[in-house]
Short mmCIF file of C-alpha atoms in Angstrom, two decimals:
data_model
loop_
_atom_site.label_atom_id
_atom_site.label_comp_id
_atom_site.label_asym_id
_atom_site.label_seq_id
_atom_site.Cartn_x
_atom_site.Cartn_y
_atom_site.Cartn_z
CA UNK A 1 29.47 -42.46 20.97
CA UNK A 2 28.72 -39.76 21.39
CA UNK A 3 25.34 -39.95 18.88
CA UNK A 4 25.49 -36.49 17.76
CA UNK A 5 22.03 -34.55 16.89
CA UNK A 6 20.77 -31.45 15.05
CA UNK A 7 20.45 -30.44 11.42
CA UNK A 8 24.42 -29.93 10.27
CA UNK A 9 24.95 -32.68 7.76
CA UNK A 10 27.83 -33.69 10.17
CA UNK A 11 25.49 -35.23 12.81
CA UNK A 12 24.82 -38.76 13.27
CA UNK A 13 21.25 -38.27 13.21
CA UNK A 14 20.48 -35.01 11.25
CA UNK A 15 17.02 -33.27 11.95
CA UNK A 16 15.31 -31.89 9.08
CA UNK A 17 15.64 -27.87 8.39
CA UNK A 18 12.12 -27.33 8.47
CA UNK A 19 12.83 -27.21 12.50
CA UNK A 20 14.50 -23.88 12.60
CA UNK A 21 14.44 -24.02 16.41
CA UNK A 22 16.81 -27.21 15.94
CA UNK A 23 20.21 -25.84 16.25
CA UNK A 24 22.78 -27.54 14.12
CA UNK A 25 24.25 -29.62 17.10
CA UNK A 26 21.54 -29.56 19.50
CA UNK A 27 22.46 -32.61 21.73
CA UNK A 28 24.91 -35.18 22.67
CA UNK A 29 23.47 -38.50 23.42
CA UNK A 30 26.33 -40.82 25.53
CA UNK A 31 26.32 -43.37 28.05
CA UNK A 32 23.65 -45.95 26.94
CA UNK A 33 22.34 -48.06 29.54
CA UNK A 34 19.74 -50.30 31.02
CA UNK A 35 17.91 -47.57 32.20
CA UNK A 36 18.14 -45.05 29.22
CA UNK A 37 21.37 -42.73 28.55
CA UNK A 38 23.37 -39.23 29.56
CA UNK A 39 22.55 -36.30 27.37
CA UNK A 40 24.49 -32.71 26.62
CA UNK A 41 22.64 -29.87 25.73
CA UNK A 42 24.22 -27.88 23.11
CA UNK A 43 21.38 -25.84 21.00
CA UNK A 44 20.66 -22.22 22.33
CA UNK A 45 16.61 -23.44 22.56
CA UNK A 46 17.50 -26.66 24.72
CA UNK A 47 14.95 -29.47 24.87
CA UNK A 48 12.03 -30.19 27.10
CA UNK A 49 11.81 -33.81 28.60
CA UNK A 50 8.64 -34.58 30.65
CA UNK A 51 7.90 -30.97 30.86
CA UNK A 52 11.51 -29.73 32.44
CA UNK A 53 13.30 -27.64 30.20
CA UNK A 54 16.79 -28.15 29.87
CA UNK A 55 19.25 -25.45 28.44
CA UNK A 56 22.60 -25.38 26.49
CA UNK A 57 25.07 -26.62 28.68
CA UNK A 58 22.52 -28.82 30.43
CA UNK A 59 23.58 -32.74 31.45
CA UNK A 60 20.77 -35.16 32.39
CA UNK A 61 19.91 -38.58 32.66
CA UNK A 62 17.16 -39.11 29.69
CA UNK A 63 15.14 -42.39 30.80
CA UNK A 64 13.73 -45.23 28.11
CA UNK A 65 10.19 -44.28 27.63
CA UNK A 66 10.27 -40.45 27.71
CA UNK A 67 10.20 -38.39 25.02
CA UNK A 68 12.73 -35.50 24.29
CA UNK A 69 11.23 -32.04 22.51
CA UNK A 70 14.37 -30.50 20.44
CA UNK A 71 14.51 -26.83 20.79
CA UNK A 72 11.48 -24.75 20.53
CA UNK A 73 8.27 -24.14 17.42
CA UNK A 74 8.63 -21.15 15.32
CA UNK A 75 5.40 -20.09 12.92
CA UNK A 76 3.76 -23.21 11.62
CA UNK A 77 7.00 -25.56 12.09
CA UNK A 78 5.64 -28.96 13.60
CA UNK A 79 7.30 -30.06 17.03
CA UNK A 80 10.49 -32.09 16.41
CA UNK A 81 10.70 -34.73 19.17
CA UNK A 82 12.49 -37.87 19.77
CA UNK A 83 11.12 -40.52 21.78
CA UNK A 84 13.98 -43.31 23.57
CA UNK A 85 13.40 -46.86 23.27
CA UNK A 86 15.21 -50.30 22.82
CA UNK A 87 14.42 -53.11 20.42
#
């Protein structure tokens, strides 16, 4: 922890370029629980969970189930969300 995301090579997940509105660290993901995990906003578009936009210096409680929009489109660029879950 933390589970580092955007498209630098140096994340632990890395997003594909073709998401230009993914900055190269976008978010922080810490604190795994039960109930889903504690996320830092760090990309100048911030992300969009259940329809509440959350901007760079943002901390929230993201809950299993919902799904996380990284940054914002730009042109044709498909939507580059993550949804959380357990196994």
């Amino acid at each position: 922890t933390p589970l580092r995301v955007g498209r630098s090579r140096t994340q632990t997940l890395v997003v594909d370029w073709a998401h230009q509105g993914v900055s190269g660290h976008h978010v922080d993901i810490l604190d795994c629980d039960a109930s889903g995990a504690a996320v830092v906003v760090h990309g100048d578009n911030g992300v969009t969970v259940e329809g509440t936009q959350h901007g760079a210096g943002a901390r929230f409680h993201w809950k299993l189930g919902q799904t996380m929009i990284l940054g914002r489109t730009r042109n044709q660029e498909p939507e580059c969300s993550v949804t959380l879950s357990r196994h």
